[in-house]
């Protein structure tokens, strides 16, 4: 260490002091310092170096394991170092930790498991934060305000214990809630269940206060008190009243859901704690928990059990919202005397007040407006750039919280399915019978198979998701099946309206159609509960390809107008995610469909609508609608809010397979860039630089392209029209349908129409922020991108659309001597709602 300069010696000294205070083992401490030095040699670590050391120490802690005392050979993940204590000693708030740990994971090339761990921590923090915001008004509604409690007078050890105050009950109730939530991950997986678990906990505290006749801590104005509570003849009831209905009515709960959580999850777990002696009280009535002489023991026991969970899981201590000192293994982890609000400020990282958590949320929202990533993003979907025409006008609502939004989403789903059953209605059965072959039995068999697969995966424990109880899986499945049959009926009714004589047999016999519809219904149910099983979990659970799934999204949004605004935004973001990356994976059916089509990848002109090609309002003589939109400088809201309507209104056409005609077979052997040329293009491996080795060749080719005069509209005819010789009859048919359909139709044409539209909107957004006003430069950027997709399709394999877009913008600006650094391009890309760090970090 003698070669270290003064600054390095100071950092190393702080590292050693930190490890001593954390009682860190030598191996983990050395690994953390080695990792820190390696990262510092390759990157500039801005800010307090102790923050980065904290990230390195957390990674080292999670890599190690500690043997347990009770069972031989059993190990506990981590080395029993508290994350809360680590962050406090590093003077690093939770919000700062989430941000810096993600950057650390990128710099250290951490495995996906670690990234998932951080994401899960961030989602848990978001859920806990909004639930605690709801907790205080609920508690004050039932009990005296805990902030009004007078401090206790000091007493000697020989004095008997004092009755618990409302402030103590406030802390105990929250601690018991987070303890059970941690031990019962099947409930805490989503926001709605977690909130209803809190209501069950509050109901238990109220019941114990009533049975113990603790009038002095109860709020006399609470409507859930017994009717004769203030009478002189009042006697303590043998059974406490249930106040779930009162809490749900006033605090945005769903009574049926909350009572289900209380009966089948909460009461079972509390009874187990009482039976095993973790809690002291009456196990038969779940009472006696707050009684004098038992309360202090119960408080310490619950705190001890929760501390063991936090240390073993490496989770953050959710008691930080209480903002007071905690004893962890007889060590005070919070140093000097601080008030509740001051302590919460330090740990969370944002000024907050006990009686004004709204200010905390406003600060968080302000950070988000400043393009800073934070945990609340997990609870509110951003608005995508496309598909905004389907969004309803935003309702003006007051006192909207993530909890109320989530519970309203579930209530809306239940209202949507009111009167429906998990089976076909009489109308749907009549549609089945009208088919040439009744598909009822086959469809019900498919639904049973998919339901069994869903329940199996939903209850399976993985590193990313804790396994849930089968009862929760069946409830979600029942809602999904009811929604599936309802939407299937709506779709078939619409199909019959358009084509009364249509035989629906061909559509209903396609298993992939039912898989896609069923998966989308389950996704709607899962998202309504604000679950952490985020897309594409449902595709992995049902073994469904994303390329098939996207086809039903627009159909569902059109036939069901009762979907919420947030749900429509969520489904649209899923469609964008499929178009930009998931459909382009190496094993995707998209590649096989391109081969079976017998034609090269369609151009934008091939798949755009005829009314776009024949647009006479544009002064630009160009048949490509995207180039026209870019070069005429149309307002970007026009293209995002009014995208081209899909000409494929029939669901049958969306799921039809590409037809290989003899004409297309001949096309393979004609001159020009046919499919064989596309398939034989040089394969660029995933992760390989797009600007390496062949950069010089690419530059020469682009320069040649840019120097060539722009062809006229008549010359810019698609290769398909130039090389396919149509018979007079075919020409007549083409002319008759000219105003209805584009040149390339079917499922493949629909995919590329949506793909090109998405690309054009994002290019336009990027050019806007890059201040690219040169119309000719915009035309060249699009031409470069479209040429890459048509003639070098393999560039998209296992890659992301935004990577190709960023490279197209950068390369064309470079060649055209309109200097835009790649840093500028990435900065503008990060302003888009779908931007992700792993996308632009893996471009080169």
PDB file of N, CA and C in Angstrom, residues 126 274 364 461:
ATOM      1  N   UNK A 126     -40.721   1.144  -3.406  1.00  0.00           N
ATOM      2  CA  UNK A 126     -41.836   1.925  -3.940  1.00  0.00           C
ATOM      3  C   UNK A 126     -43.153   1.492  -3.311  1.00  0.00           C
ATOM      4  N   UNK A 274     -48.498 -17.205  17.254  1.00  0.00           N
ATOM      5  CA  UNK A 274     -48.953 -17.400  18.631  1.00  0.00           C
ATOM      6  C   UNK A 274     -48.726 -18.834  19.096  1.00  0.00           C
ATOM      7  N   UNK A 364     -40.339  13.395  -5.139  1.00  0.00           N
ATOM      8  CA  UNK A 364     -40.018  12.274  -6.007  1.00  0.00           C
ATOM      9  C   UNK A 364     -40.482  12.556  -7.430  1.00  0.00           C
ATOM     10  N   UNK A 461     -41.294 -20.994  -7.164  1.00  0.00           N
ATOM     11  CA  UNK A 461     -40.344 -20.040  -6.586  1.00  0.00           C
ATOM     12  C   UNK A 461     -39.128 -19.910  -7.492  1.00  0.00           C
TER      13      UNK A 461
END
